[in-house]
mmCIF file of C-alpha atoms in Angstrom:
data_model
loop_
_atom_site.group_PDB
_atom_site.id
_atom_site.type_symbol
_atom_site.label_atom_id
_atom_site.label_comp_id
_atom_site.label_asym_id
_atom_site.label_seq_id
_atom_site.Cartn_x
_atom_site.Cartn_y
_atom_site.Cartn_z
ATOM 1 C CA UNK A 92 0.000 0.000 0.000
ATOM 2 C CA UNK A 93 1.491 3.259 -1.010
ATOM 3 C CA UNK A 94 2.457 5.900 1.673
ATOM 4 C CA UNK A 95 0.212 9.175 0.623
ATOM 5 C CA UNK A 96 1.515 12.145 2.213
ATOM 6 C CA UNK A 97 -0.863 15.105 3.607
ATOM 7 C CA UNK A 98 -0.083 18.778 3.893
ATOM 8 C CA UNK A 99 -0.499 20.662 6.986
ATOM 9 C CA UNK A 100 0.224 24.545 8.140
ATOM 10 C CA UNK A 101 3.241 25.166 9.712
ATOM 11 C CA UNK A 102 2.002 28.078 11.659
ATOM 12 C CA UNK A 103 4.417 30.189 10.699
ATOM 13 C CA UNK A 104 4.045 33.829 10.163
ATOM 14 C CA UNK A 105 6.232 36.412 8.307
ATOM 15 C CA UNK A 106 6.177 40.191 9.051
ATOM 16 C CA UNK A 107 8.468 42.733 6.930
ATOM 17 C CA UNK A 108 8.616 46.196 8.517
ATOM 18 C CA UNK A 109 5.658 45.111 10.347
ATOM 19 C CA UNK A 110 3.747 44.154 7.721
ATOM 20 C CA UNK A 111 2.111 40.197 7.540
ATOM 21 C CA UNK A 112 3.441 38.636 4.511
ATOM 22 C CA UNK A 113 2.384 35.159 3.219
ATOM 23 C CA UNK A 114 4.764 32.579 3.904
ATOM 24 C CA UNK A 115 5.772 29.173 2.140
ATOM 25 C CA UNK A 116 8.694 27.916 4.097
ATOM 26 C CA UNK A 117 11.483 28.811 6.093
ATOM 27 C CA UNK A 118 14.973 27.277 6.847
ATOM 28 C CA UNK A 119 17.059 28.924 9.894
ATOM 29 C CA UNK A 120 21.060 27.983 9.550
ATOM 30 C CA UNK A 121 22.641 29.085 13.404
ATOM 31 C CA UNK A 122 26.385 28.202 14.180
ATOM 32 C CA UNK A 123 29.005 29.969 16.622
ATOM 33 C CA UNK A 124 30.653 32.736 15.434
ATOM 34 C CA UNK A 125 28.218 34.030 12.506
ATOM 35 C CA UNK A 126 25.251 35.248 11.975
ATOM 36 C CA UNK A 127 22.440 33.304 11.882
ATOM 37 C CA UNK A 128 20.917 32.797 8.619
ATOM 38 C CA UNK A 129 16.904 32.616 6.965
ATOM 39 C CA UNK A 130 15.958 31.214 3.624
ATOM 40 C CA UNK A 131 12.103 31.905 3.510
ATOM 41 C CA UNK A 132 10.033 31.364 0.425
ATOM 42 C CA UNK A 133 7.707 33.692 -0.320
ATOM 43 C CA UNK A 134 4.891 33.330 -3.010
ATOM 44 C CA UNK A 135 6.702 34.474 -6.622
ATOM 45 C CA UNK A 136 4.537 37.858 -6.998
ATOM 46 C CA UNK A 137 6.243 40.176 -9.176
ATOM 47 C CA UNK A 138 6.300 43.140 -6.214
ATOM 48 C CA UNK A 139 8.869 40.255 -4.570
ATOM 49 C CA UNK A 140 11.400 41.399 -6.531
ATOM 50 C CA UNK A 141 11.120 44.983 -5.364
ATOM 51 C CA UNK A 142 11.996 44.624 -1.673
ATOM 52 C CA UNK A 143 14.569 47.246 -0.357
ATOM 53 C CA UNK A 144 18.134 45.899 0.932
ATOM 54 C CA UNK A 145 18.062 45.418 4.487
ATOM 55 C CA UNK A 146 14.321 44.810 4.711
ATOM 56 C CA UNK A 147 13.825 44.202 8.309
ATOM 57 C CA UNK A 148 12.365 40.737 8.926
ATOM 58 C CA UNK A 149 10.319 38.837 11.784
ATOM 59 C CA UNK A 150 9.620 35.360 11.628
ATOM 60 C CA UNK A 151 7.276 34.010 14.172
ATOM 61 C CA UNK A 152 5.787 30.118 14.666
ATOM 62 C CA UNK A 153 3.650 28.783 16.853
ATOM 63 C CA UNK A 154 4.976 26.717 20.046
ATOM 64 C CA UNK A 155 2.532 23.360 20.375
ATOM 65 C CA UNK A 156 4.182 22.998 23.308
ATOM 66 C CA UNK A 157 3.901 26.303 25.272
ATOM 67 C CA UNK A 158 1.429 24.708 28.161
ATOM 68 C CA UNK A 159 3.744 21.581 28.993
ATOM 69 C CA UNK A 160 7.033 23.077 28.615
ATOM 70 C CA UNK A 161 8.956 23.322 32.119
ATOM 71 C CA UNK A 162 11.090 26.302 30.860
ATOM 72 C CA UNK A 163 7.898 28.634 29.935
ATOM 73 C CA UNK A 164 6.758 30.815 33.125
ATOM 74 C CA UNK A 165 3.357 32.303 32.983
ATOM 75 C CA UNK A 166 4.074 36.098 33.215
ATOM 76 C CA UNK A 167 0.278 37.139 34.563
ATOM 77 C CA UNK A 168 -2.906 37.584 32.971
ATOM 78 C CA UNK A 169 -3.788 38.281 29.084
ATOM 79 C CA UNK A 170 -4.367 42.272 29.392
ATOM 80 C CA UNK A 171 -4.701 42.508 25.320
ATOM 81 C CA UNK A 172 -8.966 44.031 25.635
ATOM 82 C CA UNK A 173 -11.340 42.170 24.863
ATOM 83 C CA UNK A 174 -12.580 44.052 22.111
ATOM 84 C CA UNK A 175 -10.286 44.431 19.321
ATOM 85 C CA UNK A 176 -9.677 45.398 15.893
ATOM 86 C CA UNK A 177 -10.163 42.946 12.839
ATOM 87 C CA UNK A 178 -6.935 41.599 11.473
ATOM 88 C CA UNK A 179 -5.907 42.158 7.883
ATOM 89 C CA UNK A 180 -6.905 38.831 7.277
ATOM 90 C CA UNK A 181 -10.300 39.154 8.454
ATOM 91 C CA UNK A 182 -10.410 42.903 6.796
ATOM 92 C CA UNK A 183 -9.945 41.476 3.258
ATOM 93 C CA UNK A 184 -12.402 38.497 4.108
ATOM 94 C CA UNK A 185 -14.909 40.674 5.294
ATOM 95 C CA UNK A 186 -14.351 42.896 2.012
ATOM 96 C CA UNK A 187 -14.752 39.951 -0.220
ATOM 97 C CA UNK A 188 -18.296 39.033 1.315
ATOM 98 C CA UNK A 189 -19.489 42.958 1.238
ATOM 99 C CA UNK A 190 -18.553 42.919 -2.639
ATOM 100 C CA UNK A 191 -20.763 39.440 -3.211
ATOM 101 C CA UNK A 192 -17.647 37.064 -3.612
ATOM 102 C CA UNK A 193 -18.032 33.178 -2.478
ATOM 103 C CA UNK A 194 -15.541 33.313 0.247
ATOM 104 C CA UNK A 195 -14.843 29.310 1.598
ATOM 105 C CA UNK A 196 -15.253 28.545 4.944
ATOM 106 C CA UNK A 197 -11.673 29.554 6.709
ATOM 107 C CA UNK A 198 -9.992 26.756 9.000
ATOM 108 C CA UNK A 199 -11.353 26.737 12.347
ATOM 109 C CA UNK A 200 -7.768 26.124 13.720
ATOM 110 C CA UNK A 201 -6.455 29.492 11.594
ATOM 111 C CA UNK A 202 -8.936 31.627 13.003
ATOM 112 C CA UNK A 203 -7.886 30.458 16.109
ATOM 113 C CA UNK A 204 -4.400 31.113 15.891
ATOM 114 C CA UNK A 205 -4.620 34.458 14.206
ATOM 115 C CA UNK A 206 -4.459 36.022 17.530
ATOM 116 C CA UNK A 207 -2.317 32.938 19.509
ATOM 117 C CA UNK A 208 -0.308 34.627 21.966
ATOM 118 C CA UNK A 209 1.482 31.252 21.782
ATOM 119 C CA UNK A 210 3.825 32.758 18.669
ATOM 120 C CA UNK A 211 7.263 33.070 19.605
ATOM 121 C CA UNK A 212 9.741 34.725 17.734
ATOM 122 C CA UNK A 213 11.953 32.149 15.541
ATOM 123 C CA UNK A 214 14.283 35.003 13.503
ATOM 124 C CA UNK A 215 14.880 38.549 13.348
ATOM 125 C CA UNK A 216 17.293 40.094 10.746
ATOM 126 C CA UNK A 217 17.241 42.217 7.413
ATOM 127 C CA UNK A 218 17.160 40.881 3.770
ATOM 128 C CA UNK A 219 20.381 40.777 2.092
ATOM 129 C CA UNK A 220 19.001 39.141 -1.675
ATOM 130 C CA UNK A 221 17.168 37.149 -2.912
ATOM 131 C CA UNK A 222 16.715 33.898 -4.978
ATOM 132 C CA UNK A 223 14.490 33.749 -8.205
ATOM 133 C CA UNK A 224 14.107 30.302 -10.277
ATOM 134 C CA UNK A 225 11.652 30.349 -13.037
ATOM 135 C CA UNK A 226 11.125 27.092 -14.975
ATOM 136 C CA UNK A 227 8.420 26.302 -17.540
ATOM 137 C CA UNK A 228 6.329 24.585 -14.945
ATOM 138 C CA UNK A 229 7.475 26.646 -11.314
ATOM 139 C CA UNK A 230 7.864 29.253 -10.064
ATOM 140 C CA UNK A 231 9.441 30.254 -6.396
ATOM 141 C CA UNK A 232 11.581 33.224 -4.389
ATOM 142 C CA UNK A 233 13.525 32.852 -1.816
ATOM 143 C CA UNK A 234 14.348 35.745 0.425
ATOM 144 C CA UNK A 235 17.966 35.362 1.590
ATOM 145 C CA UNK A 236 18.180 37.043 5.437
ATOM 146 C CA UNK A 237 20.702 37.406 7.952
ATOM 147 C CA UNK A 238 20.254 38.692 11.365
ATOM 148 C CA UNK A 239 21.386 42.064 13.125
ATOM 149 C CA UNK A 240 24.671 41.378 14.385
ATOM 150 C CA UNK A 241 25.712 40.922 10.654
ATOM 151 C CA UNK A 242 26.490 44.273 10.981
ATOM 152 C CA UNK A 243 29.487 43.588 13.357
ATOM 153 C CA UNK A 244 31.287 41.927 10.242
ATOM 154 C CA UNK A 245 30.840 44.792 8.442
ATOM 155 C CA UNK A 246 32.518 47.388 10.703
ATOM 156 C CA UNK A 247 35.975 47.563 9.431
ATOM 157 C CA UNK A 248 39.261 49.679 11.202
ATOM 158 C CA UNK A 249 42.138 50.806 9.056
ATOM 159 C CA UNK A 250 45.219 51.676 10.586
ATOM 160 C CA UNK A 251 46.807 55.101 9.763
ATOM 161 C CA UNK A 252 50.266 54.467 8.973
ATOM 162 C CA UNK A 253 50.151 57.538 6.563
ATOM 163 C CA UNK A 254 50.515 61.035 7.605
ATOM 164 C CA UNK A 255 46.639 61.795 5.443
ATOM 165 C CA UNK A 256 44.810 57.939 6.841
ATOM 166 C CA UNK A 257 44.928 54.969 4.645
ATOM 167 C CA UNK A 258 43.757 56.523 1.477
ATOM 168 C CA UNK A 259 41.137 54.919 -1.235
ATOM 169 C CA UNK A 260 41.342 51.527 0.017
ATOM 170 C CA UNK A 261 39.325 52.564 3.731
ATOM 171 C CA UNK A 262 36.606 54.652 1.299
ATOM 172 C CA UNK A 263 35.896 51.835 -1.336
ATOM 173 C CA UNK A 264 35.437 49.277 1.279
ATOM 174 C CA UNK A 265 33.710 51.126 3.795
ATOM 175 C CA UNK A 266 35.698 50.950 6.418
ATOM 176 C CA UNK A 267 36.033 53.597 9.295
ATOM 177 C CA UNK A 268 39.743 55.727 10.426
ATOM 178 C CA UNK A 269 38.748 57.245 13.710
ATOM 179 C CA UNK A 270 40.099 54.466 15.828
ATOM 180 C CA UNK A 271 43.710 53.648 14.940
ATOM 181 C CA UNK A 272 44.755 57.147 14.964
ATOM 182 C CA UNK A 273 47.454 57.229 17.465
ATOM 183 C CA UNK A 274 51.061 56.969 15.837
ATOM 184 C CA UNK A 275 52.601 56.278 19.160
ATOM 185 C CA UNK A 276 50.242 53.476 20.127
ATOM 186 C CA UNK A 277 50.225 50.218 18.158
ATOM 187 C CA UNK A 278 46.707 48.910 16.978
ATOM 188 C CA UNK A 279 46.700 46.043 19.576
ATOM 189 C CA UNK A 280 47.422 48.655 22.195
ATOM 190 C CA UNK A 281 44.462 50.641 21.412
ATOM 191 C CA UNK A 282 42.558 47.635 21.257
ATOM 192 C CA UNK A 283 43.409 46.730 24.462
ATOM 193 C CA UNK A 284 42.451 49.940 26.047
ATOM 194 C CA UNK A 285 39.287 49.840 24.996
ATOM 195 C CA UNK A 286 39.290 46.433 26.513
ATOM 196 C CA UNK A 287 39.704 47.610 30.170
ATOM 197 C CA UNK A 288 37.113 50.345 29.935
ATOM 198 C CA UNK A 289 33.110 49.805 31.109
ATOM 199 C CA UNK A 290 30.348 48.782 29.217
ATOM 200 C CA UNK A 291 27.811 51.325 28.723
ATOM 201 C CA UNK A 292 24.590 48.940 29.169
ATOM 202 C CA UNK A 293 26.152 46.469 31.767
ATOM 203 C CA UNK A 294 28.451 49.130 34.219
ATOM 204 C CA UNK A 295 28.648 46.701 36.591
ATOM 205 C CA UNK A 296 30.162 43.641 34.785
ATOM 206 C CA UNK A 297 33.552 43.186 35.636
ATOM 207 C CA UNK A 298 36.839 42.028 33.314
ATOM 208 C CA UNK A 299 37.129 40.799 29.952
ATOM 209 C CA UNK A 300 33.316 40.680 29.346
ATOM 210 C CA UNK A 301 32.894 44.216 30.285
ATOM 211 C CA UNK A 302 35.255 45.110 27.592
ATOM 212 C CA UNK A 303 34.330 42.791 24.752
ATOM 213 C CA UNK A 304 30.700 44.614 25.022
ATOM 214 C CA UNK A 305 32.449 47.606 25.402
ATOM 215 C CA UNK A 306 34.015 47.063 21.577
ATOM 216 C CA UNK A 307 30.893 46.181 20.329
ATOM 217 C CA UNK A 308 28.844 49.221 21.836
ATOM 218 C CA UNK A 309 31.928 51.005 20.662
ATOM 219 C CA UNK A 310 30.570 49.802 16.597
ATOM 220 C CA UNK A 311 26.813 52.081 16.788
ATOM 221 C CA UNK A 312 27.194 53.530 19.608
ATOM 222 C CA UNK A 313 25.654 54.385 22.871
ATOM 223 C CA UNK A 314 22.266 56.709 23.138
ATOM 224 C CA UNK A 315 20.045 55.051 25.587
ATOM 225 C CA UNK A 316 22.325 55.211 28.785
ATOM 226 C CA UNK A 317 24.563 57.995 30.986
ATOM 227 C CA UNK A 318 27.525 57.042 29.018
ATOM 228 C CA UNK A 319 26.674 58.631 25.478
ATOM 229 C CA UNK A 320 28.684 58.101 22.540
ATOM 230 C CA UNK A 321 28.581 58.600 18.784
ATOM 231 C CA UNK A 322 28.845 54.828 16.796
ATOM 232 C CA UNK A 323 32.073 54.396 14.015
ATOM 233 C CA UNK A 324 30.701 56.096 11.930
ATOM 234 C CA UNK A 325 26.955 57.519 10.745
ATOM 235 C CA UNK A 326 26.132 53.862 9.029
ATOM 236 C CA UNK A 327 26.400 52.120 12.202
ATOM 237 C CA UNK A 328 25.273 54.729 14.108
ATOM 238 C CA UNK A 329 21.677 54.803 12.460
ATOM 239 C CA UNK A 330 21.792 50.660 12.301
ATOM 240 C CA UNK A 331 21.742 51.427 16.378
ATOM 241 C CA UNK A 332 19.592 53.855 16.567
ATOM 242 C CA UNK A 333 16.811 52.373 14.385
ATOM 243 C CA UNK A 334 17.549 48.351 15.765
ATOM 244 C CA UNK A 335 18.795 48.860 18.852
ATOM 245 C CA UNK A 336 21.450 46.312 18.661
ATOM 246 C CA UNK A 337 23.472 45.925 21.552
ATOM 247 C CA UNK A 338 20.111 46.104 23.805
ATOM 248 C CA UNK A 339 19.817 42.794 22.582
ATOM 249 C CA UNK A 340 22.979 41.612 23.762
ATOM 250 C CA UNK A 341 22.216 39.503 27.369
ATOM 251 C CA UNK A 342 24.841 39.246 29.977
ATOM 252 C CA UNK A 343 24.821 37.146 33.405
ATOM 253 C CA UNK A 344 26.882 39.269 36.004
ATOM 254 C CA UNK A 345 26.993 36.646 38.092
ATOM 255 C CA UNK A 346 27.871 33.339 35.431
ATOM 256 C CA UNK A 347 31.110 32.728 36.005
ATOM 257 C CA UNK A 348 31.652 29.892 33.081
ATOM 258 C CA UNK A 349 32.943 30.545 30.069
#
């Protein structure tokens, strides 16, 4: 007897700069030491193709297991009011019945979940391309996303070893020159320095991990805190100031592993 499969909803909903966009799939890629990564298929509208670099993204899914897990505390009550506003969804159903269209009957299970406070958020990031295949018989797009502390990779120091910086090759590649700018200090020396000095969000945290999110505050910048300071340069400093980066960075003060 043949094995038939059967398609179900993965519960998965996909939100660019806070708008709900319909979702195929998803595939999340996280390792140490990079970025994590998002392939999510899209349907292959035309208007795809049009999405702005550095999109902003939100990927949420729906946890099954939310009442049974140990981990989960229950935070208080619901306080969302009882009365609230149709979503899009129900909008654009609502629309199609005013205007005479045969609308189906909806999943009981989708309306359900249209409001689930049981969503969690599975990715976060910006869109950095995107895939198109087009074949006599398929279509599909694939939006290629990475998440916000890609921009860490990006932030670039060139030493000044010249008298006027290090010329073209810090302007074509983006890099900044208002770091290594002491000819009596060697790079590692500066480094260093910044290395013993407080973090700006955690003032408190001793040592080595004070400093290490001292470097990266040090990247866009610190506006939310009593220590104020301007990011490398205005790229990173906007990339703070509209994500709010290193607020998402968490830090145990009193964790003493490694």
């Amino acid at each position: 007897m043949p094995i038939v499969g059967q398609g179900g909803q993965l519960k998965i909903r996909l939100f660019l700069e806070g708008i709900e966009v319909p979702v195929i799939s998803a595939q999340i890629i996280s390792q140490p030491n990079a970025p994590a990564q998002a392939a999510i298929q899209i349907p292959p509208a035309s208007l795809a193709t049009r999405l702005l670099p550095r999109t902003v993204v939100h990927l949420f899914f729906a946890d099954p297991y939310e009442a049974t897990n140990p981990f989960v505390t229950f935070r208080g009550p619901d306080q969302r009011p009882t009365q609230q506003e149709p979503t899009a969804h129900q909008k654009q159903l609502q629309d199609a019945k005013d205007a005479g269209v045969i609308v189906p009957e909806e999943d009981a299970n989708f309306a359900a979940d249209s409001r689930n406070v049981k969503y969690k958020l599975l990715f976060a990031g910006e869109i950095v391309g995107f895939q198109w295949t087009k074949t006599p018989t398929n279509r599909s797009i694939v939006l290629q996303c990475v998440d916000f502390s890609n921009y860490w990779d990006y932030a670039y120091q060139f030493n000044n070893t010249d008298l006027f910086g290090p010329g073209l090759k810090a302007v074509f590649s983006g890099g900044s020159t208002n770091l290594l700018t002491d000819f009596l200090s060697s790079p590692g020396e500066i480094i260093a320095g910044l290395l013993h000095q407080k973090s700006a969000q955690y003032p408190g945290i001793p040592g080595l991990l004070s400093g290490l999110i001292r470097i990266l505050e040090a990247i866009g910048g610190s506006y939310f805190y009593d220590n104020k300071f301007q990011g490398q340069n205005v790229f990173f400093s906007l990339a703070e100031l509209r994500l709010r980066i290193t607020q998402m960075i968490t830090a145990f003060p009193s964790d003493n592993t490694a």
